[in-house]
Every structure is written in C-alpha cells, then in structure tokens.
C-alpha cells in the first residue's frame, strides 16, 4: 500500500510513517500542502492522511486541487469540532481523524483495513 | 317855631338845674300833667315810671318823653335813646333851639307812624316765621325719630353682613361652605335644598348636594348655561338639577359663584312666597360669597397641585431625597423611605457614617456609585437652584445593579470568548506535537528496547496523554457553549483541578471524593467556572500556607461539593453580603465582585445553590449543592 502523510508537525509524520512502514507499506511524507499536492500527483498513493490546518495550502485546498485520484483520503485536525466526518465527506475525503489520536497503533490498523475495503 | 313854643311838662323832681336851663332858653315848663299836647315830658326816671299817663304820652309823643338820669337810676324809658343821649350829654344849653324844635316835632310824628308800621310788619313776619319754625321743629323731631329706628335696623343689617363676611373667612373647604350656607339661610324658612355645581381643579365637574344630613359629592355632566347674575326659576336649571339629583327640582334661584375661576354655580331651591327680601339678603352677600369662593377654589387648586406633585413624587420608582447640609432628610419619596430628619446614610444604607463615594462630598451634578440595600445605585446629587445658600440638595438614586451586572457579564463573556479563541489556538498548537510525542512513544515502545528505555517511553507517553487531557478540559472550560449534560460531580471537579494547580500550589490539599457517582445535570463548563471560582477564592483567603480541602458527598437527593479553607474568615456583615453583585473585599482590579453572585445564579439555574459559613480567623466553607439527577445515575 502506498501511503502519503501530509502534516506540518514532524513528530506526527514520523510516528505515523514508522507504523505504516512496520506494516510494510511504502510511505512518503510532506510538510505542507503545496509539497503534499506535488507528491500526491507523482506518487499516486492509495491512502492519504491530510492535516487540515497547514501553512501555505490547507488540507481541503489540496483535496480540491488534486483532481481525480484513486486514493482514500482522511482529514486530520487538532481543532475538535472544526471538521467532522460529514463535512470531510462533502469535501471528498473518506473520513475525519481528530487529534490527539489516542491509541495510534489501533488507528493505523483501522485505517489500513478501511482503505483496503474501500478501494476494492 | 320858636323854642318857647315847645310845650314841656316838668314832672315833680325835675332838677332845678335843668329847669333853670330851660327857662333860660325861654321855654316854659308846665307842671300840670293835664295840660295841652306836650312835646316833651321831662322828669327823673323814677317819676316817669310812676306816672300813669306815661304810656299814653309815650304813644303820643314817641320819642319825646325824656328822663333825667340820676346817677343811681339806670335807664331811660324811651325808645329813641340816641337823641336823648345827645340831649343829655350835650346839655340843653348847647342845643340849637331850632334843631331841638325840628327834631322834636319831626320825631313826634314821622317816627310814630313808621314805627307803628314797622312793628306791625315785623310782628306778622315774626309770627309767620314762628309758625314755620314750629312746623320745622315738628318735622325735624319726626324725622329724627324715624331715622333712629331706621339707623338701628341698618346697623343690625351691617352687623349681620360683617359677621357673614368674617364667618366666610374661616372656611377653606367646599363642604364647610355648604354646611355654613345651609345654617346661614335657615332663617328663610321656605328656602329648600342648596346644591353646588363646580369644576374641580382636576378638571372633573362635581355636584355637591344634601341628602338628609349628608353632603354628597357626585360626578356630573356638563354644566347648564352659566349665569352672569342671579337668575330665577330657569327651566334649564330645573331640568339639570332634576336630571342629576334624580328627583324633581323646585323653584330655583341660581347664583353665579365664580368670577375668574372655572364655573361654580349655587342652586337654591325654594318655596318663598315673596322673594324680594331674600334676594336683597342674597344680593348683599353675593360679592363676599364670590370672593370667598375664589379663595376657597384657589386654596383647593393649590392643595390639588401639591397633592398631585406629591403623588408623582411618590410614584417614582427611583428613590429621591431632599437633604440639607447635615445629610438630614428634609423630604423623600416613598421609594426612599419616609423618616424626615434622619440622616440619609442611616436611612439609605443603614450606616452611621457617610457612604463610600457620597456624592455630597463630590462636585455637584456628578453621579456616584453607592452600594446599599443589596443593590448598586448611581446617585445623582444636585443643589436646589433657588436654595443655594441654605444648601438644600436633591439626591436621585438610580438602580444600576442590573445594567452593571449585564455590563460586567458581557465583559466577562467577552473575556471568555477571547479566552476560548486563544485556547483553541493553543490547543491546536500543542495538540499537534503532543499527538506526535505520544504516537512516537507508542511506536518506539514496540521496538526491541532495554526495559528501562521502554518504561521511560511509557512515562513520556502518559505525560503526553495528561497534557492532552488538560488541554481538552481547558478547551471545554473556555469555550463555554456546552449543552446541559449529566456528569459525575466528583469527576468534573477532578477534571477542573489541573487548571488550578498554580493557585493551590502553595497550600496543602486534601480531597475526599464520594464513593458513589454523584450524577448532576449541568452545563459542565459553567460548573467548572464555579469550582474554579470557589477554589481560587479559598486560596486567596489564605495569605499564609493553609489547608485547602475539597469534598464531594451525597446528602439525600443532593450532591454536595464542599470547598474548605483555613483562611482569614469573614465577619457577619461581610458574610451576609457576599452574594450581592459587585460586593467585594478585594482591592480594585483584583476582583469584579461578580464571581460569587454569578456562581450562585448559575447554581440556582441548575436547581441548586451555594451556601457559606465562616469563622473569623478559622476559615470558610462554601458548599455547592446540586440535585442528584436520577435517570442516568
């Protein structure tokens, strides 16, 4: 599975990336929206974790600009209540992940399962 | 005619000296009274008086009878004294003979006739005059007698009038006047009821009339046409009376009572056979009556306007007090309370000294905030203009508790809103790295690491988790839009405590949490605010290191949170006021004085309350009481 993580917080990128890699996934990370969009177009990921609030270009903006994509996209935000699943779906995402994650391992497992089921 | 022709009678006693003089003049003096016609009779007065014939001589001779005057005898009994005087004074010797002759002759005849005529005329005139005089006297005497009784009657009338006028001056009220008039006119037996129409200073028209011995005041319709002078048996008047008195009216005398004031009419019903006497009686009194009415009406008007003013004064919701320089209340409206003479701060704020911020000690016209009666007042103080010297002051108190509370509340919620915004940003900024730290720690823990490193990482993860929770609570607390929820009181308090750690860091703490969950239905962030408030107050009440203890427990159906401190405690008067809005013992800028009153309001909104007990020097206990929410517990 090809995973793209777009978040301006390095620890988030690093921790999520490490877990996906443990599952044997191919992981790329971007530290802002502009870089994320570019990478998305080149990398053709199956799963995209997209932070909402980032400098330069926000998650939803990236999502709107990317055009046709096979990827399953999840929006992430530390602003609880700012974005919920319904709104995330309206924007073309599969779901919304609030920060903090709680049990991050369980989260990643769930995301992988969901992506596999979804893309099938 | 020669002097010697004079026929002279010389009476006995004629002085020899005169006799000799006559002889010298050639005049023969005869001594027999029965002689010829005498031109001249001479003799001493005594002799002439004794002579019977003297009257006859006098008639015949007129002036010519002459008496020789002796020193002892008084007068001469002759009419023409002037001539005789000369006769005597000059003496015969010095008389010209012819003069004497002419004179004697002329006298004799001319004067006799004229005198007779004169006398007769004078007599008639005199008697006529006397007659007239008598008539006049009789007339005058009659007049005098007549006018005396008339005068007495008139005096009496005037006296009665004077009494009437002076009586009138004693009446100040319409009723008094009516009672008096009824008594006053009682002397006219056939006079019936007296009814008064008048328009009161308040504008309503009223009929005042007698019902037996009772005076009735009744509102009435528009007046009949106003009389300019007294009018009798007016049909319209009678119909008007009958309409409003609800009985047939008798014959009427209608009297205009007012001159300048609004209409006032006196209706006198009567059965007088002869009205002349009464009308005169009335006419005499009309002016006094009208003047009295003008006065009574004026007084009534003044009374009415002052009563109206007083009513307005008392109806004002805002307290108003008129004070003198010594802070004594001269007058006050009902809202202020009515104890003239007592000092304003005693009445107003129940204190012995001036209120803090007393406007009387500030420049006039400024508004000051004063706390009293559990409210906050804006006090406007103004000096009465016309009374500058005596220092009368008018204080107007406006209750600003509510507006001030709303103002403070809006500031408070504004603060909370900006705090919420800030909290959101901070939470976001912290959550991101925290999420990373915790996640990374979790990832690393799965690697094959030495046990110590693994447990270190566990600590890192749990610290990150704690941070996340604090931020979560902080967010909830500051965002202030939580819906009513059913929460465990103990749990909610514990959630709040991390936010207060800096406040009670200096003090020892004790926590006793209830074993059973105490489910209450509240807006969590508001209850958190209350806890926050109570705990920070408790910490501020302990200037030295003290013991802060928190306890939750169940009392029947009530969940209780007790916040106890070992601080300075509160005096009774402070204790009784701490829930008043804007009451604060803190220095300016350290508290709004709104915290406890707001907290109490919040708790009451949730069906609960806040109670307090305190001992000076030992500390205070605040107890939050909330009803246990049955359904979910």
PDB file of N, CA, C and O in Angstrom, chain B residues 187-230:
ATOM      1  N   UNK B 187     -82.796  80.972  58.347  1.00  0.00           N
ATOM      2  CA  UNK B 187     -83.769  81.978  58.781  1.00  0.00           C
ATOM      3  C   UNK B 187     -84.864  82.192  57.734  1.00  0.00           C
ATOM      4  O   UNK B 187     -85.942  82.664  58.052  1.00  0.00           O
ATOM      5  N   UNK B 188     -84.577  81.841  56.495  1.00  0.00           N
ATOM      6  CA  UNK B 188     -85.637  81.890  55.494  1.00  0.00           C
ATOM      7  C   UNK B 188     -86.253  80.496  55.421  1.00  0.00           C
ATOM      8  O   UNK B 188     -85.690  79.593  54.807  1.00  0.00           O
ATOM      9  N   UNK B 189     -87.400  80.372  56.096  1.00  0.00           N
ATOM     10  CA  UNK B 189     -87.919  79.020  56.300  1.00  0.00           C
ATOM     11  C   UNK B 189     -88.280  78.299  55.027  1.00  0.00           C
ATOM     12  O   UNK B 189     -88.182  77.085  54.948  1.00  0.00           O
ATOM     13  N   UNK B 190     -88.722  79.082  54.046  1.00  0.00           N
ATOM     14  CA  UNK B 190     -89.190  78.401  52.842  1.00  0.00           C
ATOM     15  C   UNK B 190     -88.064  78.085  51.868  1.00  0.00           C
ATOM     16  O   UNK B 190     -88.304  77.648  50.753  1.00  0.00           O
ATOM     17  N   UNK B 191     -86.854  78.341  52.310  1.00  0.00           N
ATOM     18  CA  UNK B 191     -85.738  78.045  51.426  1.00  0.00           C
ATOM     19  C   UNK B 191     -85.436  76.552  51.491  1.00  0.00           C
ATOM     20  O   UNK B 191     -85.326  75.976  52.574  1.00  0.00           O
ATOM     21  N   UNK B 192     -85.318  75.925  50.334  1.00  0.00           N
ATOM     22  CA  UNK B 192     -85.117  74.470  50.301  1.00  0.00           C
ATOM     23  C   UNK B 192     -83.649  74.098  50.201  1.00  0.00           C
ATOM     24  O   UNK B 192     -82.793  74.764  50.778  1.00  0.00           O
ATOM     25  N   UNK B 193     -83.378  73.042  49.416  1.00  0.00           N
ATOM     26  CA  UNK B 193     -82.019  72.500  49.368  1.00  0.00           C
ATOM     27  C   UNK B 193     -81.059  73.432  48.641  1.00  0.00           C
ATOM     28  O   UNK B 193     -81.425  74.169  47.732  1.00  0.00           O
ATOM     29  N   UNK B 194     -79.810  73.350  49.074  1.00  0.00           N
ATOM     30  CA  UNK B 194     -78.749  74.108  48.413  1.00  0.00           C
ATOM     31  C   UNK B 194     -77.878  73.108  47.661  1.00  0.00           C
ATOM     32  O   UNK B 194     -77.437  72.112  48.226  1.00  0.00           O
ATOM     33  N   UNK B 195     -77.649  73.354  46.402  1.00  0.00           N
ATOM     34  CA  UNK B 195     -76.829  72.444  45.600  1.00  0.00           C
ATOM     35  C   UNK B 195     -75.742  73.245  44.919  1.00  0.00           C
ATOM     36  O   UNK B 195     -75.976  74.367  44.484  1.00  0.00           O
ATOM     37  N   UNK B 196     -74.547  72.653  44.885  1.00  0.00           N
ATOM     38  CA  UNK B 196     -73.418  73.362  44.281  1.00  0.00           C
ATOM     39  C   UNK B 196     -72.909  72.587  43.076  1.00  0.00           C
ATOM     40  O   UNK B 196     -72.703  71.383  43.143  1.00  0.00           O
ATOM     41  N   UNK B 197     -72.754  73.288  41.975  1.00  0.00           N
ATOM     42  CA  UNK B 197     -72.036  72.713  40.844  1.00  0.00           C
ATOM     43  C   UNK B 197     -70.686  73.391  40.776  1.00  0.00           C
ATOM     44  O   UNK B 197     -70.584  74.606  40.874  1.00  0.00           O
ATOM     45  N   UNK B 198     -69.629  72.596  40.620  1.00  0.00           N
ATOM     46  CA  UNK B 198     -68.323  73.237  40.391  1.00  0.00           C
ATOM     47  C   UNK B 198     -67.419  72.321  39.622  1.00  0.00           C
ATOM     48  O   UNK B 198     -67.585  71.104  39.610  1.00  0.00           O
ATOM     49  N   UNK B 199     -66.469  72.937  38.945  1.00  0.00           N
ATOM     50  CA  UNK B 199     -65.468  72.132  38.262  1.00  0.00           C
ATOM     51  C   UNK B 199     -64.203  72.158  39.094  1.00  0.00           C
ATOM     52  O   UNK B 199     -63.654  73.217  39.383  1.00  0.00           O
ATOM     53  N   UNK B 200     -63.805  70.974  39.501  1.00  0.00           N
ATOM     54  CA  UNK B 200     -62.657  70.869  40.405  1.00  0.00           C
ATOM     55  C   UNK B 200     -61.367  71.229  39.676  1.00  0.00           C
ATOM     56  O   UNK B 200     -61.315  71.187  38.462  1.00  0.00           O
ATOM     57  N   UNK B 201     -60.320  71.558  40.450  1.00  0.00           N
ATOM     58  CA  UNK B 201     -59.033  71.881  39.810  1.00  0.00           C
ATOM     59  C   UNK B 201     -58.517  70.724  38.960  1.00  0.00           C
ATOM     60  O   UNK B 201     -57.759  70.921  38.023  1.00  0.00           O
ATOM     61  N   UNK B 202     -58.966  69.498  39.278  1.00  0.00           N
ATOM     62  CA  UNK B 202     -58.515  68.350  38.495  1.00  0.00           C
ATOM     63  C   UNK B 202     -59.274  68.238  37.188  1.00  0.00           C
ATOM     64  O   UNK B 202     -58.956  67.405  36.359  1.00  0.00           O
ATOM     65  N   UNK B 203     -60.299  69.080  37.012  1.00  0.00           N
ATOM     66  CA  UNK B 203     -60.997  69.108  35.743  1.00  0.00           C
ATOM     67  C   UNK B 203     -62.361  68.433  35.766  1.00  0.00           C
ATOM     68  O   UNK B 203     -63.188  68.685  34.911  1.00  0.00           O
ATOM     69  N   UNK B 204     -62.614  67.560  36.759  1.00  0.00           N
ATOM     70  CA  UNK B 204     -63.909  66.892  36.776  1.00  0.00           C
ATOM     71  C   UNK B 204     -64.967  67.837  37.330  1.00  0.00           C
ATOM     72  O   UNK B 204     -64.713  68.618  38.234  1.00  0.00           O
ATOM     73  N   UNK B 205     -66.174  67.728  36.738  1.00  0.00           N
ATOM     74  CA  UNK B 205     -67.278  68.527  37.240  1.00  0.00           C
ATOM     75  C   UNK B 205     -67.980  67.729  38.333  1.00  0.00           C
ATOM     76  O   UNK B 205     -68.111  66.513  38.235  1.00  0.00           O
ATOM     77  N   UNK B 206     -68.418  68.438  39.364  1.00  0.00           N
ATOM     78  CA  UNK B 206     -68.974  67.733  40.506  1.00  0.00           C
ATOM     79  C   UNK B 206     -70.213  68.475  41.000  1.00  0.00           C
ATOM     80  O   UNK B 206     -70.287  69.693  40.946  1.00  0.00           O
ATOM     81  N   UNK B 207     -71.186  67.683  41.475  1.00  0.00           N
ATOM     82  CA  UNK B 207     -72.372  68.255  42.087  1.00  0.00           C
ATOM     83  C   UNK B 207     -72.290  67.947  43.577  1.00  0.00           C
ATOM     84  O   UNK B 207     -72.079  66.804  43.967  1.00  0.00           O
ATOM     85  N   UNK B 208     -72.394  68.983  44.407  1.00  0.00           N
ATOM     86  CA  UNK B 208     -72.356  68.771  45.852  1.00  0.00           C
ATOM     87  C   UNK B 208     -73.748  69.087  46.386  1.00  0.00           C
ATOM     88  O   UNK B 208     -74.262  70.189  46.165  1.00  0.00           O
ATOM     89  N   UNK B 209     -74.383  68.130  47.018  1.00  0.00           N
ATOM     90  CA  UNK B 209     -75.759  68.365  47.461  1.00  0.00           C
ATOM     91  C   UNK B 209     -76.044  67.612  48.746  1.00  0.00           C
ATOM     92  O   UNK B 209     -75.269  66.764  49.181  1.00  0.00           O
ATOM     93  N   UNK B 210     -77.152  67.956  49.338  1.00  0.00           N
ATOM     94  CA  UNK B 210     -77.516  67.360  50.613  1.00  0.00           C
ATOM     95  C   UNK B 210     -78.437  66.176  50.401  1.00  0.00           C
ATOM     96  O   UNK B 210     -79.349  66.220  49.585  1.00  0.00           O
ATOM     97  N   UNK B 211     -78.155  65.126  51.143  1.00  0.00           N
ATOM     98  CA  UNK B 211     -79.105  64.034  51.191  1.00  0.00           C
ATOM     99  C   UNK B 211     -79.355  63.823  52.678  1.00  0.00           C
ATOM    100  O   UNK B 211     -78.518  63.227  53.366  1.00  0.00           O
ATOM    101  N   UNK B 212     -80.470  64.387  53.157  1.00  0.00           N
ATOM    102  CA  UNK B 212     -80.693  64.411  54.594  1.00  0.00           C
ATOM    103  C   UNK B 212     -79.611  65.276  55.224  1.00  0.00           C
ATOM    104  O   UNK B 212     -79.428  66.422  54.823  1.00  0.00           O
ATOM    105  N   UNK B 213     -78.867  64.688  56.149  1.00  0.00           N
ATOM    106  CA  UNK B 213     -77.826  65.478  56.783  1.00  0.00           C
ATOM    107  C   UNK B 213     -76.460  65.195  56.189  1.00  0.00           C
ATOM    108  O   UNK B 213     -75.445  65.581  56.732  1.00  0.00           O
ATOM    109  N   UNK B 214     -76.487  64.472  55.075  1.00  0.00           N
ATOM    110  CA  UNK B 214     -75.203  64.098  54.496  1.00  0.00           C
ATOM    111  C   UNK B 214     -74.922  64.893  53.248  1.00  0.00           C
ATOM    112  O   UNK B 214     -75.795  65.111  52.410  1.00  0.00           O
ATOM    113  N   UNK B 215     -73.680  65.309  53.135  1.00  0.00           N
ATOM    114  CA  UNK B 215     -73.274  66.004  51.930  1.00  0.00           C
ATOM    115  C   UNK B 215     -72.776  64.974  50.940  1.00  0.00           C
ATOM    116  O   UNK B 215     -71.928  64.150  51.251  1.00  0.00           O
ATOM    117  N   UNK B 216     -73.304  65.016  49.734  1.00  0.00           N
ATOM    118  CA  UNK B 216     -72.896  64.043  48.723  1.00  0.00           C
ATOM    119  C   UNK B 216     -72.115  64.763  47.632  1.00  0.00           C
ATOM    120  O   UNK B 216     -72.485  65.861  47.232  1.00  0.00           O
ATOM    121  N   UNK B 217     -71.030  64.141  47.208  1.00  0.00           N
ATOM    122  CA  UNK B 217     -70.291  64.655  46.046  1.00  0.00           C
ATOM    123  C   UNK B 217     -70.527  63.674  44.912  1.00  0.00           C
ATOM    124  O   UNK B 217     -70.318  62.487  45.080  1.00  0.00           O
ATOM    125  N   UNK B 218     -70.974  64.162  43.791  1.00  0.00           N
ATOM    126  CA  UNK B 218     -71.217  63.230  42.690  1.00  0.00           C
ATOM    127  C   UNK B 218     -70.729  63.843  41.389  1.00  0.00           C
ATOM    128  O   UNK B 218     -70.960  65.019  41.124  1.00  0.00           O
ATOM    129  N   UNK B 219     -70.047  63.012  40.615  1.00  0.00           N
ATOM    130  CA  UNK B 219     -69.586  63.492  39.312  1.00  0.00           C
ATOM    131  C   UNK B 219     -70.792  63.829  38.457  1.00  0.00           C
ATOM    132  O   UNK B 219     -71.821  63.167  38.537  1.00  0.00           O
ATOM    133  N   UNK B 220     -70.650  64.835  37.650  1.00  0.00           N
ATOM    134  CA  UNK B 220     -71.813  65.298  36.936  1.00  0.00           C
ATOM    135  C   UNK B 220     -71.468  65.650  35.498  1.00  0.00           C
ATOM    136  O   UNK B 220     -70.309  65.689  35.123  1.00  0.00           O
ATOM    137  N   UNK B 221     -72.513  65.879  34.739  1.00  0.00           N
ATOM    138  CA  UNK B 221     -72.329  66.181  33.329  1.00  0.00           C
ATOM    139  C   UNK B 221     -72.015  67.643  33.105  1.00  0.00           C
ATOM    140  O   UNK B 221     -71.780  68.386  34.042  1.00  0.00           O
ATOM    141  N   UNK B 222     -71.995  68.025  31.857  1.00  0.00           N
ATOM    142  CA  UNK B 222     -71.674  69.412  31.523  1.00  0.00           C
ATOM    143  C   UNK B 222     -72.645  70.370  32.209  1.00  0.00           C
ATOM    144  O   UNK B 222     -73.806  70.034  32.422  1.00  0.00           O
ATOM    145  N   UNK B 223     -72.155  71.547  32.572  1.00  0.00           N
ATOM    146  CA  UNK B 223     -72.970  72.468  33.360  1.00  0.00           C
ATOM    147  C   UNK B 223     -74.058  73.104  32.508  1.00  0.00           C
ATOM    148  O   UNK B 223     -73.937  73.163  31.291  1.00  0.00           O
ATOM    149  N   UNK B 224     -75.122  73.567  33.166  1.00  0.00           N
ATOM    150  CA  UNK B 224     -76.124  74.358  32.442  1.00  0.00           C
ATOM    151  C   UNK B 224     -75.476  75.678  32.044  1.00  0.00           C
ATOM    152  O   UNK B 224     -74.369  75.967  32.466  1.00  0.00           O
ATOM    153  N   UNK B 225     -76.171  76.452  31.215  1.00  0.00           N
ATOM    154  CA  UNK B 225     -75.572  77.717  30.793  1.00  0.00           C
ATOM    155  C   UNK B 225     -75.249  78.561  32.017  1.00  0.00           C
ATOM    156  O   UNK B 225     -76.027  78.651  32.966  1.00  0.00           O
ATOM    157  N   UNK B 226     -74.066  79.150  32.013  1.00  0.00           N
ATOM    158  CA  UNK B 226     -73.567  79.838  33.204  1.00  0.00           C
ATOM    159  C   UNK B 226     -74.318  81.136  33.431  1.00  0.00           C
ATOM    160  O   UNK B 226     -74.528  81.910  32.498  1.00  0.00           O
ATOM    161  N   UNK B 227     -74.734  81.375  34.661  1.00  0.00           N
ATOM    162  CA  UNK B 227     -75.435  82.628  34.940  1.00  0.00           C
ATOM    163  C   UNK B 227     -74.438  83.776  35.061  1.00  0.00           C
ATOM    164  O   UNK B 227     -73.362  83.604  35.607  1.00  0.00           O
ATOM    165  N   UNK B 228     -74.822  84.931  34.521  1.00  0.00           N
ATOM    166  CA  UNK B 228     -73.960  86.104  34.684  1.00  0.00           C
ATOM    167  C   UNK B 228     -74.342  86.835  35.954  1.00  0.00           C
ATOM    168  O   UNK B 228     -73.541  87.474  36.601  1.00  0.00           O
ATOM    169  N   UNK B 229     -75.633  86.738  36.285  1.00  0.00           N
ATOM    170  CA  UNK B 229     -76.100  87.303  37.547  1.00  0.00           C
ATOM    171  C   UNK B 229     -77.147  86.325  38.085  1.00  0.00           C
ATOM    172  O   UNK B 229     -77.422  85.309  37.469  1.00  0.00           O
ATOM    173  N   UNK B 230     -77.695  86.658  39.239  1.00  0.00           N
ATOM    174  CA  UNK B 230     -78.682  85.769  39.838  1.00  0.00           C
ATOM    175  C   UNK B 230     -79.874  85.605  38.899  1.00  0.00           C
ATOM    176  O   UNK B 230     -80.382  86.592  38.359  1.00  0.00           O
TER     177      UNK B 230
END
